[in-house]
Amino acid sequence: MHVLVPIDGSEPARAAIEHAVTTFPDADITALHVVNPPMSTYRTDSHLHFERLVELEEERAETLFETAREVADEHGHEASLTTETVVGEPIRDIVGFAEENDVDQIVIGSHGRSGVSRVLLGSVAEQVVRRASMPVTVVR
């Protein structure tokens, strides 16, 4: 079994990693971080500025992955945890990664927005649930 856990450094993402390693102890787990540069960096004349921003985010991702490895290790699961970083749009790239890599289950943290903030900001977890062809577990 292959389980995908998108991570962003939040407490719900940490809870999702913990849920995945305890619920699927024999699974191969991939922690995925999507680097999502602001749209203004796509329009800049400086390609180097964009590349540096992505580089900084990838360095930050390594810190996130270390945390994920620590959580997995606490539950005896570090050996089967792999990590991936992609640059793009979180919803599209989470679902796309899952489909392209034969993921059987997605476990994603929810920030628990409600009311106006949910309407205005949307929910990555909600959109992943709607778009993914495989089961998705949302953890708060």
XYZ file of N, CA, C and O in Angstrom:
560
model
N 0.850 -1.180 0.000
C 0.000 0.000 0.000
C 0.892 1.238 0.000
O 1.912 1.284 0.677
N 0.467 2.253 -0.751
C 1.207 3.511 -0.840
C 0.297 4.636 -0.351
O -0.786 4.841 -0.895
N 0.765 5.365 0.676
C -0.004 6.452 1.278
C 0.737 7.763 1.038
O 1.949 7.856 1.262
N -0.001 8.770 0.603
C 0.552 10.104 0.368
C 0.074 11.040 1.464
O -1.128 11.101 1.758
N 1.023 11.789 2.052
C 0.684 12.765 3.079
C 1.271 14.112 2.677
O 2.478 14.330 2.799
N 0.437 15.032 2.178
C 0.919 16.382 1.878
C 1.243 17.104 3.190
O 0.472 17.025 4.153
N 2.389 17.792 3.226
C 2.768 18.502 4.445
C 3.107 19.949 4.132
O 3.612 20.273 3.061
N 2.801 20.816 5.116
C 3.076 22.246 4.948
C 3.668 22.880 6.209
O 3.784 24.088 6.298
N 4.013 22.068 7.177
C 4.594 22.601 8.401
C 3.580 22.928 9.481
O 3.947 23.340 10.577
N 2.312 22.735 9.197
C 1.263 23.060 10.162
C 1.051 21.901 11.135
O 1.474 20.765 10.885
N 0.367 22.190 12.215
C 0.022 21.145 13.183
C -0.901 20.089 12.561
O -0.709 18.887 12.786
N -1.911 20.487 11.752
C -2.727 19.454 11.106
C -1.917 18.537 10.172
O -2.207 17.353 10.067
N -0.890 19.064 9.520
C -0.044 18.232 8.661
C 0.749 17.237 9.505
O 0.905 16.071 9.128
N 1.228 17.690 10.651
C 1.932 16.785 11.567
C 0.974 15.690 12.040
O 1.346 14.509 12.105
N -0.253 16.071 12.372
C -1.257 15.091 12.801
C -1.544 14.096 11.677
O -1.778 12.909 11.942
N -1.519 14.557 10.431
C -1.761 13.671 9.292
C -0.639 12.641 9.156
O -0.912 11.456 8.899
N 0.605 13.070 9.337
C 1.731 12.123 9.295
C 1.566 11.084 10.404
O 1.704 9.880 10.179
N 1.258 11.559 11.596
C 1.086 10.641 12.722
C -0.056 9.654 12.461
O 0.068 8.454 12.713
N -1.158 10.163 11.925
C -2.295 9.295 11.602
C -1.883 8.247 10.565
O -2.227 7.062 10.686
N -1.157 8.671 9.549
C -0.759 7.746 8.484
C 0.147 6.640 9.004
O -0.072 5.461 8.691
N 1.139 6.996 9.806
C 2.081 5.967 10.268
C 1.456 5.025 11.288
O 1.862 3.868 11.388
N 0.466 5.497 12.041
C -0.184 4.609 13.011
C -1.314 3.796 12.391
O -1.545 2.662 12.779
N -2.009 4.352 11.416
C -3.129 3.652 10.789
C -2.677 2.675 9.713
O -3.303 1.640 9.503
N -1.579 3.001 9.044
C -1.063 2.166 7.958
C 0.378 1.755 8.260
O 1.319 2.176 7.574
N 0.593 0.935 9.294
C 1.953 0.638 9.748
C 2.811 -0.110 8.726
O 4.038 -0.032 8.792
N 2.202 -0.800 7.781
C 2.974 -1.558 6.796
C 3.055 -0.860 5.438
O 3.604 -1.419 4.483
N 2.521 0.340 5.351
C 2.467 1.046 4.065
C 3.772 1.779 3.771
O 4.539 2.128 4.678
N 3.992 2.020 2.489
C 5.028 2.957 2.058
C 4.375 4.328 2.107
O 3.310 4.530 1.512
N 5.007 5.259 2.807
C 4.416 6.591 2.979
C 5.316 7.625 2.321
O 6.528 7.619 2.516
N 4.695 8.500 1.545
C 5.408 9.605 0.917
C 4.899 10.907 1.511
O 3.696 11.185 1.469
N 5.810 11.684 2.076
C 5.488 13.036 2.530
C 5.772 13.964 1.357
O 6.882 13.980 0.827
N 4.763 14.726 0.942
C 4.871 15.605 -0.224
C 4.719 17.053 0.194
O 3.757 17.405 0.879
N 5.672 17.889 -0.216
C 5.552 19.326 0.014
C 5.460 20.008 -1.341
O 6.304 19.786 -2.216
N 4.418 20.809 -1.521
C 4.236 21.547 -2.765
C 4.703 22.981 -2.537
O 4.155 23.692 -1.699
N 5.730 23.372 -3.268
C 6.220 24.744 -3.230
C 5.323 25.548 -4.155
O 5.208 25.239 -5.335
N 4.676 26.562 -3.603
C 3.714 27.357 -4.355
C 4.136 28.828 -4.333
O 3.639 29.604 -3.521
N 5.062 29.215 -5.233
C 5.516 30.599 -5.250
C 4.376 31.556 -5.585
O 3.474 31.197 -6.349
N 4.399 32.757 -5.029
C 3.362 33.743 -5.353
C 3.339 34.022 -6.854
O 4.371 33.958 -7.527
N 2.149 34.318 -7.376
C 2.002 34.586 -8.806
C 2.912 35.711 -9.282
O 3.379 35.693 -10.412
N 3.204 36.674 -8.432
C 4.048 37.796 -8.845
C 5.441 37.326 -9.252
O 6.084 37.947 -10.089
N 5.919 36.203 -8.689
C 7.241 35.729 -9.064
C 7.246 35.108 -10.450
O 8.277 35.039 -11.095
N 6.087 34.645 -10.919
C 6.009 34.114 -12.269
C 6.123 35.241 -13.298
O 6.532 35.035 -14.414
N 5.700 36.432 -12.908
C 5.665 37.557 -13.840
C 6.926 38.412 -13.800
O 7.067 39.343 -14.556
N 7.819 38.103 -12.897
C 9.014 38.918 -12.751
C 9.949 38.735 -13.939
O 9.964 37.687 -14.580
N 10.737 39.754 -14.207
C 11.714 39.672 -15.284
C 12.925 38.851 -14.874
O 13.706 38.438 -15.706
N 13.070 38.630 -13.591
C 14.242 37.945 -13.100
C 13.959 36.466 -12.856
O 13.341 36.094 -11.867
N 14.430 35.644 -13.771
C 14.295 34.198 -13.607
C 15.091 33.741 -12.380
O 14.693 32.812 -11.683
N 16.203 34.439 -12.101
C 17.020 34.099 -10.942
C 16.264 34.321 -9.643
O 16.423 33.562 -8.687
N 15.433 35.354 -9.592
C 14.631 35.618 -8.398
C 13.691 34.437 -8.143
O 13.574 33.964 -7.013
N 13.039 33.955 -9.179
C 12.133 32.820 -9.065
C 12.897 31.578 -8.601
O 12.468 30.885 -7.682
N 14.035 31.305 -9.232
C 14.829 30.138 -8.868
C 15.294 30.208 -7.420
O 15.280 29.201 -6.714
N 15.695 31.379 -6.959
C 16.154 31.532 -5.574
C 14.998 31.311 -4.600
O 15.177 30.672 -3.565
N 13.826 31.810 -4.934
C 12.654 31.608 -4.089
C 12.333 30.120 -3.974
O 12.070 29.610 -2.882
N 12.370 29.420 -5.083
C 12.111 27.980 -5.077
C 13.183 27.260 -4.259
O 12.881 26.369 -3.463
N 14.423 27.664 -4.425
C 15.523 27.059 -3.665
C 15.318 27.234 -2.158
O 15.496 26.284 -1.380
N 14.922 28.417 -1.735
C 14.667 28.675 -0.319
C 13.519 27.818 0.200
O 13.578 27.285 1.315
N 12.473 27.680 -0.602
C 11.335 26.852 -0.205
C 11.724 25.376 -0.129
O 11.244 24.652 0.734
N 12.586 24.933 -1.025
C 13.039 23.541 -0.976
C 13.887 23.292 0.269
O 13.822 22.218 0.865
N 14.677 24.293 0.680
C 15.437 24.177 1.922
C 14.485 24.095 3.112
O 14.697 23.309 4.036
N 13.432 24.898 3.095
C 12.421 24.856 4.151
C 11.748 23.490 4.178
O 11.447 22.943 5.236
N 11.535 22.926 3.003
C 10.902 21.609 2.913
C 11.744 20.561 3.626
O 11.197 19.654 4.262
N 13.049 20.680 3.558
C 13.912 19.718 4.247
C 13.654 19.727 5.746
O 13.661 18.679 6.397
N 13.405 20.908 6.306
C 13.061 21.002 7.723
C 11.732 20.303 7.989
O 11.580 19.586 8.985
N 10.769 20.507 7.105
C 9.475 19.838 7.244
C 9.635 18.322 7.168
O 9.011 17.579 7.932
N 10.485 17.874 6.257
C 10.705 16.445 6.106
C 11.387 15.852 7.334
O 11.099 14.719 7.720
N 12.302 16.601 7.938
C 12.940 16.123 9.165
C 11.903 15.901 10.259
O 11.952 14.902 10.979
N 10.965 16.828 10.372
C 9.887 16.674 11.354
C 9.062 15.439 11.037
O 8.719 14.660 11.936
N 8.736 15.241 9.760
C 7.959 14.059 9.358
C 8.724 12.779 9.679
O 8.141 11.802 10.167
N 10.030 12.786 9.447
C 10.853 11.607 9.757
C 10.864 11.334 11.259
O 10.831 10.177 11.687
N 10.934 12.401 12.052
C 10.912 12.237 13.508
C 9.602 11.603 13.964
O 9.608 10.701 14.807
N 8.486 12.088 13.427
C 7.180 11.528 13.784
C 7.128 10.060 13.368
O 6.687 9.200 14.141
N 7.569 9.767 12.153
C 7.561 8.381 11.673
C 8.465 7.511 12.541
O 8.093 6.380 12.898
N 9.624 8.024 12.902
C 10.577 7.276 13.726
C 9.998 6.976 15.108
O 10.202 5.894 15.660
N 9.257 7.931 15.663
C 8.619 7.721 16.968
C 7.691 6.512 16.944
O 7.458 5.886 17.973
N 7.173 6.202 15.766
C 6.236 5.085 15.618
C 6.870 3.907 14.875
O 6.153 3.035 14.377
N 8.209 3.919 14.778
C 8.914 2.823 14.136
C 8.679 2.707 12.646
O 8.710 1.622 12.079
N 8.478 3.826 11.977
C 8.071 3.809 10.570
C 9.015 4.591 9.653
O 8.736 4.750 8.470
N 10.132 5.067 10.165
C 10.987 5.952 9.368
C 11.524 5.290 8.100
O 11.651 5.931 7.058
N 11.803 4.016 8.158
C 12.420 3.334 7.011
C 11.555 3.382 5.759
O 12.075 3.414 4.647
N 10.239 3.389 5.920
C 9.378 3.364 4.737
C 8.807 4.737 4.397
O 7.876 4.846 3.617
N 9.377 5.801 4.966
C 8.937 7.169 4.662
C 9.864 7.778 3.624
O 11.069 7.864 3.834
N 9.283 8.167 2.488
C 10.050 8.884 1.475
C 9.505 10.303 1.384
O 8.396 10.581 1.847
N 10.285 11.181 0.791
C 9.872 12.583 0.694
C 9.999 13.063 -0.742
O 10.873 12.616 -1.486
N 9.116 13.990 -1.100
C 9.116 14.581 -2.440
C 8.741 16.049 -2.334
O 7.905 16.419 -1.503
N 9.337 16.849 -3.187
C 8.985 18.264 -3.306
C 8.633 18.527 -4.771
O 9.347 18.081 -5.669
N 7.528 19.233 -4.989
C 7.165 19.664 -6.334
C 6.859 21.160 -6.288
O 6.483 21.688 -5.250
N 7.038 21.818 -7.407
C 6.734 23.243 -7.519
C 5.457 23.368 -8.328
O 5.373 22.838 -9.441
N 4.465 24.055 -7.765
C 3.220 24.230 -8.494
C 2.070 24.647 -7.611
O 2.257 25.316 -6.597
N 0.891 24.200 -7.978
C -0.345 24.560 -7.284
C -0.756 23.362 -6.419
O -0.873 22.244 -6.916
N -0.937 23.569 -5.104
C -1.128 22.446 -4.190
C -2.220 21.450 -4.583
O -1.947 20.244 -4.619
N -3.415 21.905 -4.860
C -4.506 20.959 -5.141
C -4.181 20.115 -6.366
O -4.219 18.879 -6.329
N -3.861 20.770 -7.449
C -3.576 20.059 -8.703
C -2.393 19.107 -8.544
O -2.430 17.957 -9.005
N -1.343 19.562 -7.862
C -0.135 18.745 -7.782
C -0.233 17.618 -6.759
O 0.401 16.578 -6.929
N -1.019 17.785 -5.717
C -1.248 16.681 -4.779
C -2.002 15.563 -5.497
O -1.590 14.400 -5.470
N -3.091 15.913 -6.142
C -3.899 14.914 -6.853
C -3.094 14.308 -8.006
O -3.097 13.091 -8.200
N -2.389 15.143 -8.747
C -1.580 14.648 -9.864
C -0.485 13.697 -9.411
O -0.263 12.646 -10.023
N 0.203 14.057 -8.329
C 1.251 13.186 -7.799
C 0.653 11.842 -7.392
O 1.220 10.785 -7.686
N -0.486 11.888 -6.717
C -1.135 10.647 -6.269
C -1.486 9.751 -7.454
O -1.254 8.534 -7.411
N -2.023 10.333 -8.509
C -2.416 9.542 -9.676
C -1.208 8.996 -10.426
O -1.210 7.854 -10.877
N -0.158 9.793 -10.544
C 1.026 9.383 -11.297
C 1.894 8.376 -10.545
O 2.735 7.709 -11.155
N 1.717 8.269 -9.233
C 2.583 7.407 -8.426
C 1.834 6.265 -7.743
O 2.293 5.739 -6.731
N 0.707 5.884 -8.294
C -0.065 4.739 -7.801
C -0.321 4.791 -6.300
O -0.155 3.798 -5.586
N -0.728 5.966 -5.820
C -1.058 6.130 -4.408
C -2.416 5.479 -4.154
O -3.356 5.654 -4.929
N -2.504 4.743 -3.051
C -3.750 4.063 -2.689
C -4.614 4.884 -1.750
O -5.827 4.676 -1.689
N -4.001 5.777 -1.001
C -4.706 6.556 0.032
C -3.973 7.880 0.228
O -2.750 7.909 0.242
N -4.740 8.959 0.381
C -4.166 10.257 0.749
C -4.626 10.562 2.167
O -5.804 10.388 2.490
N -3.707 11.004 3.004
C -4.038 11.465 4.350
C -3.582 12.913 4.416
O -2.398 13.203 4.249
N -4.531 13.819 4.636
C -4.230 15.251 4.574
C -4.775 15.959 5.801
O -5.853 15.636 6.292
N -4.013 16.906 6.298
C -4.453 17.694 7.439
C -5.388 18.804 6.994
O -5.268 19.340 5.893
N -6.333 19.148 7.871
C -7.266 20.238 7.596
C -7.029 21.342 8.609
O -6.870 21.080 9.797
N -7.020 22.553 8.125
C -6.844 23.694 9.021
C -8.131 24.072 9.730
O -8.144 24.942 10.578
N -9.232 23.439 9.360
C -10.484 23.630 10.072
C -11.121 24.996 9.905
O -11.810 25.469 10.800
N -10.908 25.615 8.765
C -11.562 26.910 8.527
C -13.058 26.706 8.395
O -13.525 25.677 7.921
N -13.783 27.729 8.788
C -15.233 27.678 8.617
C -15.731 29.069 8.280
O -14.978 30.041 8.342
N -16.983 29.143 7.905
C -17.601 30.434 7.635
C -16.969 31.166 6.471
O -16.604 30.583 5.458
N -16.820 32.482 6.638
C -16.337 33.354 5.566
C -14.923 33.002 5.144
O -14.610 32.993 3.950
N -14.025 32.685 6.089
C -12.648 32.378 5.704
C -12.589 31.142 4.808
O -11.786 31.076 3.885
N -13.462 30.161 5.051
C -13.479 28.976 4.204
C -13.978 29.325 2.806
O -13.451 28.843 1.802
N -14.996 30.171 2.728
C -15.544 30.568 1.432
C -14.506 31.372 0.651
O -14.283 31.139 -0.534
N -13.839 32.306 1.310
C -12.882 33.166 0.631
C -11.571 32.447 0.308
O -11.000 32.642 -0.758
N -11.084 31.661 1.242
C -9.783 31.024 1.060
C -9.874 29.633 0.458
O -8.908 29.125 -0.081
N -11.045 29.015 0.573
C -11.185 27.662 0.082
C -10.498 26.683 1.017
O -9.961 27.056 2.043
N -10.530 25.448 0.663
C -9.914 24.413 1.473
C -9.176 23.461 0.556
O -9.783 22.813 -0.290
N -7.858 23.388 0.743
C -7.069 22.450 -0.051
C -7.563 21.038 0.212
O -7.790 20.261 -0.722
N -7.771 20.702 1.483
C -8.230 19.355 1.820
C -9.561 19.044 1.140
O -9.743 17.955 0.575
N -10.488 19.975 1.182
C -11.799 19.752 0.573
C -11.674 19.515 -0.929
O -12.310 18.614 -1.486
N -10.855 20.311 -1.595
C -10.692 20.153 -3.042
C -9.969 18.856 -3.390
O -10.270 18.234 -4.412
N -9.024 18.441 -2.557
C -8.353 17.159 -2.791
C -9.371 16.028 -2.661
O -9.394 15.110 -3.486
N -10.240 16.097 -1.649
C -11.285 15.086 -1.487
C -12.153 15.028 -2.740
O -12.475 13.945 -3.236
N -12.531 16.181 -3.272
C -13.410 16.226 -4.445
C -12.742 15.706 -5.717
O -13.394 15.114 -6.566
N -11.445 15.946 -5.863
C -10.765 15.650 -7.123
C -10.030 14.318 -7.169
O -9.762 13.800 -8.250
N -9.658 13.788 -6.021
C -8.853 12.563 -6.008
C -9.700 11.347 -6.369
O -10.863 11.249 -5.991
N -9.097 10.435 -7.095
C -9.788 9.208 -7.478
C -9.622 8.103 -6.440
O -10.266 7.068 -6.530
N -8.744 8.335 -5.458
C -8.522 7.352 -4.409
C -9.073 7.880 -3.087
O -9.383 9.065 -2.992
N -9.234 7.033 -2.071
C -9.751 7.499 -0.786
C -8.862 8.576 -0.174
O -7.630 8.536 -0.298
N -9.498 9.532 0.495
C -8.787 10.619 1.181
C -9.296 10.681 2.618
O -10.497 10.721 2.852
N -8.361 10.675 3.556
C -8.690 10.854 4.963
C -8.260 12.249 5.365
O -7.100 12.637 5.138
N -9.178 13.011 5.947
C -8.865 14.372 6.403
C -8.714 14.333 7.919
O -9.587 13.865 8.632
N -7.566 14.831 8.387
C -7.226 14.806 9.812
C -7.193 16.226 10.330
O -6.627 17.122 9.714
N -7.801 16.425 11.513
C -7.739 17.750 12.153
C -6.863 17.688 13.360
O -6.716 16.753 14.026
